[in-house]
Amino acid sequence: MPTPARDFPGRALIVTPGAEPVALALPGLYRPGSAALDRYLEAAAERSRLLTGPRPGRQAAAACEARWQSALTELCDWAGDAVMAPLLAAVRQMRPDGGDPARPLRVVLVPCGPLGVVPWHAARLPAPPGGPGPRYAVHEAVLSHASSGAQFLAAAARRRLPLAAGPQVLLADPELSLPWAELETATLRATCYPEALRYGEFLTADGERDAAGTPEDVLAALPGGTVPASLVHLSCHAVAASRPTESALRLAAPPGAPAGAGRLTVAGILDASADQRPGPAGPLVVLSACETDLSGGHHDEALTLATALVAAGAADVVGSRWAVRDGPTSVLTAVLHHHLTDGRLAPPDALRATQLWMLDPHREPPPTLTGPLRAEAARPDLHQLCHWAAFTHQGNPAPGRPISLA
């Protein structure tokens, strides 16, 4: 929680089971004055405008990207110094095992105001003497996020559906403008989910698909729909709008529908679930798309595509904080599903394992990486913040029972 002036330090309210809440003073957290956050918000807004507007010249695009990456690095340095280093130290001291460094902490963050755009798992921590490379919060903890205390309580009580409890849905970009999306979803069906339904423009030898991938198709696969799924993986375009309810996934338009009919907005997701109470168990939704856990404005109690899906009944949602590049994102999601299926990890643990894999200079590709994806995994820049740090976990934060295939 930031505070309005330097003279009043920000606070982290630490709530743990069986103990009184603890208020931790964070002198580096106040508004206005968090210069790194302000510079990042400005650079991110410029980047979003450039990516969604008329195609810029190569030089202008490169300069904008360089400013954004520099601002992201500065933001993660500030996030470690101002918040995550003291917070994780305080939480570790409160652990009954005395803070065993071999066991990662499990932390749910409920950031207030513009702090909702920060990739807290990528907050840079002091490296141990002689340690290899940078050290980030993801090295120390399994981190989940919640838009509010109420949403955290609802999600923590929701069980995860076994993957075999319902159909699995893989959607490839219906607009046919993301070649990696077609490869990504086809690979996931071949290696992880051989019986999955194929939505969108699915790349298969027979050219068949199970649905066009319209908003109605996706809503039918969500809790309360006519064909509720246990897994929904959406590899498509998305946009975070300045009005959060207008943030949208770009899906297929029904035949003869007007322009814009293929957009599934935050408002559309919430409206579809308004007349029902979420059930006791929910699916995993993976949003392999840009800006799906980002609000373009009104950041407090952030309303994003990811948080809207949690409100609609998903147990876990993986979404992104910024516009991501296709190749590294397809690698990330393929490794994520490897950890979910072969590793049987719960979603927050699987995401952490994936991000640590991307940070490992000695990484070896898992079996889910075949063909071009395997070649893409060999690129030398997967450790850069812009590639590994975009994705976050919303929903049930517990390790609980791993995602089960039976």
C-alpha atoms as one frame of an Amber mdcrd trajectory, in Angstrom:
protein
   0.000   0.000   0.000   1.649   3.241  -1.106   1.178   6.453   0.847   0.867
  10.013  -0.463   4.135  11.519   0.792   7.739  10.681   1.651   7.141  11.478
   5.337   4.635   8.624   5.607   6.236   5.314   4.563   4.205   2.853   2.574
   3.126  -0.343   4.244   2.835  -4.027   3.528   0.171  -5.678   5.639   1.395
  -9.260   6.115  -1.338 -11.755   6.957  -0.353 -15.330   7.783  -2.417 -18.248
   9.149  -2.629 -18.412  12.911  -0.852 -15.101  13.573  -1.720 -11.462  14.074
  -1.326  -9.280  10.974   1.969  -7.410  10.791   2.383  -3.944   9.280   5.793
  -3.649   7.627   7.048  -0.120   6.925   8.395   0.357   3.385  10.061   3.797
   3.255  10.757   3.517  -0.473   7.074   3.111  -1.292   5.120   6.347  -1.545
   3.135   8.307  -4.126   4.095  10.593  -5.734   7.817   9.972  -5.759   8.252
   6.462  -7.062  10.152   7.807 -10.043  10.927   4.387 -11.488   7.234   3.469
 -11.482   6.244   6.764 -13.080   8.838   6.366 -15.833   7.694   2.811 -16.479
   4.022   3.784 -16.716   4.934   6.483 -19.243   7.171   4.177 -21.301   4.616
   1.335 -21.212   1.797   3.635 -22.357   3.952   4.893 -25.240   4.810   1.307
 -26.233   1.160   0.216 -26.145   0.124   3.176 -28.311   2.862   2.402 -30.802
   1.979  -1.305 -31.001  -1.748  -0.718 -31.463  -1.570   2.353 -33.734  -0.301
   2.872 -37.287   2.851   0.899 -38.024   5.832   3.068 -37.001   9.172   3.336
 -38.723  11.811   0.807 -37.712  13.980   3.417 -36.003  11.076   4.838 -33.965
   9.961   1.346 -32.937  13.480   0.378 -31.844  13.895   3.577 -29.809  10.534
   3.086 -28.102  11.339  -0.553 -27.276  14.740   0.438 -25.863  13.147   3.089
 -23.610  10.559   0.588 -22.376  13.115  -2.139 -21.660  15.308   0.344 -19.790
  12.297   1.517 -17.754  11.332  -2.115 -17.029  14.821  -2.887 -15.724  14.771
   0.227 -13.525  11.287  -0.680 -12.269  12.381  -4.191 -11.269  15.447  -2.809
  -9.474  13.215  -0.379  -7.560  10.629  -3.089  -6.793  13.318  -5.224  -5.181
  14.867  -2.448  -3.090  11.619  -0.737  -2.059   9.325  -3.699  -1.500  10.265
  -7.298  -2.203  13.641  -7.579  -0.441  12.312  -6.304   2.928   8.974  -8.066
   2.455  10.451 -11.493   1.728  12.928 -11.110   4.584  10.073 -10.330   6.983
   7.944 -13.236   5.749  10.846 -15.659   5.998  11.449 -14.662   9.633   7.806
 -15.420  10.415   7.971 -18.995   9.102   7.702 -21.802  11.655  10.674 -23.627
  10.103  12.872 -20.623  10.770  13.065 -19.643   7.129  14.602 -22.750   5.585
  16.158 -21.347   2.381  15.655 -24.696   0.637  11.880 -24.213   0.721  10.476
 -21.359  -1.367   8.091 -18.965   0.305   4.480 -18.877  -0.875   3.223 -15.307
  -1.145   0.027 -13.763  -2.506   0.339 -10.093  -3.421  -2.641  -7.718  -3.385
  -1.097  -4.496  -4.757  -2.938  -1.196  -4.500  -3.230   1.494  -7.162  -0.636
   1.595  -9.979   1.405  -1.056  -8.127  -0.870  -3.489  -9.963   1.217  -3.131
 -13.141   4.521  -4.137 -11.501   5.890  -7.634 -12.280   6.676  -8.321  -8.629
   8.078 -11.784  -9.310  10.782 -10.035 -11.367  11.784  -7.664  -8.557  15.572
  -7.798  -8.427  17.078  -8.897  -5.109  20.622  -8.528  -3.781  22.726 -11.357
  -5.191  24.656 -13.482  -2.676  28.443 -12.993  -2.792  29.836 -15.009  -5.657
  26.337 -16.032  -6.762  25.589 -16.591 -10.442  23.847 -13.770 -12.268  20.942
 -11.601 -11.098  18.579 -12.908  -8.421  14.868 -12.155  -8.562  11.881 -12.617
  -6.266  10.890 -15.705  -8.289  14.056 -17.395  -7.002  12.839 -16.964  -3.433
   9.085 -17.473  -3.643   6.090 -18.905  -5.443   4.163 -15.709  -6.146   0.480
 -15.320  -6.937  -1.565 -12.158  -7.339  -5.069 -11.046  -6.424  -6.955  -7.904
  -7.350  -8.483  -7.597  -3.877  -8.722  -9.383  -0.571 -12.209 -10.578  -1.458
 -11.034 -12.137  -4.713  -8.126 -13.817  -2.940 -10.478 -15.431  -0.412 -12.827
 -16.630  -3.155 -10.016 -18.058  -5.285  -8.224 -19.722  -2.374 -11.393 -21.677
  -1.571 -11.901 -22.868  -5.151 -10.688 -26.347  -6.078  -8.837 -27.128  -9.286
 -10.550 -29.376 -11.779  -8.529 -32.419 -12.848  -7.571 -32.023 -16.476  -9.621
 -35.086 -17.370 -12.737 -33.774 -15.601 -13.924 -31.992 -18.741 -12.829 -31.197
 -22.271  -9.569 -29.369 -22.847  -9.764 -26.457 -25.285  -6.845 -25.142 -27.321
  -7.532 -22.025 -29.380  -5.215 -20.849 -32.165  -5.407 -17.256 -33.379  -8.588
 -16.991 -35.483  -7.149 -13.950 -37.273  -4.310 -15.994 -38.800  -1.781 -13.286
 -37.937   0.242 -15.179 -35.307   2.112 -18.069 -36.969   3.644 -19.118 -33.653
   0.159 -19.454 -32.152  -0.780 -22.137 -34.669   2.479 -23.976 -34.019   2.104
 -23.597 -30.256  -1.394 -25.046 -30.046  -0.682 -27.861 -32.512   2.394 -28.814
 -30.475   0.452 -28.804 -27.213  -2.168 -31.112 -28.694   0.495 -33.476 -30.016
   2.555 -33.609 -26.813   0.278 -32.824 -23.841  -3.437 -32.956 -24.718  -4.081
 -35.418 -27.575  -7.864 -35.299 -27.086  -8.159 -31.509 -26.801 -10.800 -29.643
 -28.775  -9.390 -27.469 -31.560 -10.755 -23.931 -31.786  -9.764 -21.170 -34.178
  -7.457 -21.639 -37.154  -5.864 -24.828 -35.928  -2.805 -26.144 -37.731  -3.393
 -29.852 -38.330  -2.615 -32.336 -41.042  -6.304 -32.870 -41.748  -7.221 -29.180
 -41.481 -10.124 -29.989 -39.151 -11.272 -27.945 -36.182 -13.982 -28.311 -33.574
 -15.157 -24.673 -33.436 -14.391 -21.338 -35.082 -13.330 -19.790 -31.778 -15.950
 -17.047 -31.428 -16.625 -15.301 -28.103 -19.670 -17.563 -27.735 -17.485 -20.653
 -28.205 -15.079 -19.509 -25.497 -17.841 -18.495 -23.064 -19.407 -21.941 -23.526
 -16.121 -23.492 -22.350 -15.966 -21.360 -19.188 -17.698 -22.162 -15.872 -21.462
 -22.069 -16.296 -21.203 -22.559 -20.068 -22.798 -25.334 -22.058 -19.521 -27.256
 -22.495 -17.402 -26.291 -19.451 -13.753 -27.211 -19.914 -11.075 -28.214 -17.429
  -8.405 -26.343 -19.408  -8.777 -23.373 -21.751  -5.617 -22.261 -23.552  -6.083
 -19.165 -25.724  -3.295 -18.178 -28.097  -4.511 -15.022 -29.808  -4.333 -11.230
 -29.823  -5.549  -9.189 -26.855  -5.550  -5.536 -25.857  -5.722  -3.710 -22.518
  -8.072  -0.757 -23.023  -8.002   2.566 -21.168 -11.474   1.634 -19.900 -10.807
  -1.714 -18.169 -14.191  -3.226 -19.050 -13.301  -2.837 -22.745 -10.068  -4.844
 -22.559 -10.610  -7.738 -24.932  -9.468 -10.969 -26.518  -9.611 -10.846 -30.314
 -11.442 -13.983 -31.397 -13.403 -15.120 -34.456 -16.464 -13.152 -35.532 -19.611
 -15.161 -36.281 -20.462 -15.321 -39.993 -22.124 -12.118 -41.168 -21.477 -10.332
 -37.868 -20.373  -6.673 -37.816 -16.813  -5.574 -37.139 -15.856  -5.987 -33.516
 -18.192  -8.940 -32.941 -15.169 -11.185 -32.461 -14.019  -9.391 -29.325 -14.553
 -10.986 -25.918 -14.308  -8.126 -23.448 -13.953  -8.023 -19.679 -17.542  -6.762
 -19.579 -18.648  -9.708 -21.725 -16.987 -12.220 -19.398 -18.518 -10.626 -16.297
 -21.960 -10.254 -17.896 -21.997 -13.929 -18.901 -21.329 -14.981 -15.310 -23.478
 -12.346 -13.593 -26.487 -14.599 -13.037 -24.587 -17.498 -11.527 -22.418 -18.144
  -8.528 -19.026 -19.669  -9.296 -18.924 -23.355  -8.469 -16.645 -24.965  -5.885
 -14.144 -26.017  -8.569 -12.881 -24.298 -11.680 -10.636 -24.706 -14.727  -7.177
 -23.502 -15.560  -7.149 -20.714 -18.167  -3.873 -19.844 -19.905  -3.925 -16.557
 -21.809  -1.034 -16.787 -24.249  -1.625 -13.255 -25.453  -0.587  -9.642 -24.885
  -1.653  -7.511 -21.892  -4.124 -10.035 -20.454  -3.250  -9.239 -16.832  -2.956
  -5.496 -17.322  -5.376  -2.641 -16.879  -4.782   0.309 -19.185  -6.127   2.641
 -16.498  -7.829   2.661 -13.088  -5.263   0.261 -11.678  -6.678   0.029  -8.159
  -8.236  -3.411  -7.598  -7.121  -4.083 -11.154  -9.829  -5.244 -13.516  -8.128
  -7.295 -16.209  -9.034 -10.206 -18.452  -7.258 -12.500 -15.975  -9.058 -11.186
 -12.886 -12.393 -11.211 -14.731 -11.906 -14.910 -15.493 -11.163 -15.607 -11.824
 -14.353 -13.740 -10.908 -16.198 -15.883 -13.472 -15.106 -19.096 -11.752 -11.652
 -20.086 -13.024  -9.449 -21.659 -10.359  -6.215 -20.435 -11.963  -5.429 -17.937
 -14.709  -2.037 -17.247 -16.261  -1.900 -13.862 -18.020   0.596 -11.233 -19.167
   1.537  -7.745 -17.990   2.675  -6.422 -21.373   2.729  -7.091 -25.103   4.856
 -10.194 -25.600   6.815 -11.554 -28.546   5.398 -14.631 -30.241   8.416 -16.963
 -30.326   9.595 -16.713 -26.693   5.971 -16.772 -25.498   5.277 -20.020 -27.349
   8.383 -21.520 -25.751   7.247 -20.338 -22.313   3.745 -21.763 -22.634   5.012
 -25.099 -23.986   7.355 -25.445 -21.005   4.529 -24.372 -18.674   2.303 -27.192
 -19.944   5.199 -29.634 -19.600   5.380 -28.784 -15.896   1.591 -29.048 -15.573
   1.328 -32.458 -17.250   4.636 -34.325 -16.907   5.660 -32.547 -13.703   2.110
 -32.534 -12.245   2.795 -29.134 -10.659   0.018 -26.799  -9.589  -0.246 -23.739
 -11.881   1.624 -21.188  -9.705   4.453 -23.682  -9.163   4.497 -24.623 -12.853
   4.786 -20.959 -13.865   7.638 -20.424 -11.412   9.442 -23.549 -12.667   9.056
 -22.273 -16.241  10.458 -18.852 -15.438  13.389 -20.355 -13.545  14.040 -22.564
 -16.575  14.187 -19.489 -18.801  16.654 -17.867 -16.402  18.891 -20.947 -16.334
  21.855 -20.528 -18.720  22.191 -24.337 -18.820  18.534 -25.022 -19.645  17.629
 -28.201 -21.495  14.453 -28.300 -23.626  11.683 -30.614 -22.329   9.846 -33.060
 -24.619   7.072 -30.529 -25.320   9.547 -28.463 -27.331   9.733 -30.013 -30.772
  10.669 -28.712 -34.213  10.775 -24.895 -34.466   9.902 -24.521 -30.772  12.998
 -26.498 -29.838  15.107 -24.252 -32.056  13.488 -21.144 -30.555  14.367 -22.405
 -27.052  18.042 -22.166 -27.997  17.927 -18.394 -28.506  20.364 -16.696 -26.112
  18.019 -13.967 -24.827  15.254 -15.934 -23.056  16.641 -14.707 -19.729  15.804
 -11.088 -20.564  13.021  -9.539 -18.483  10.883  -8.739 -21.516  10.614 -12.471
 -22.341  10.385 -14.408 -19.061   8.762 -11.926 -16.666   5.576 -10.937 -18.489
   3.366 -13.740 -17.153   1.669 -13.823 -13.761  -0.605 -16.184 -11.846  -4.023
 -15.179 -10.548  -6.311 -17.494  -8.611  -5.783 -20.323  -6.139  -2.267 -19.831
  -4.722  -1.882 -23.166  -2.956   0.266 -26.053  -4.103  -2.620 -28.251  -2.992
  -3.028 -31.350  -5.050  -1.187 -31.077  -8.338  -3.111 -30.713 -11.552  -4.216
 -34.283 -12.173  -4.652 -36.009 -15.504  -7.109 -38.539 -14.093
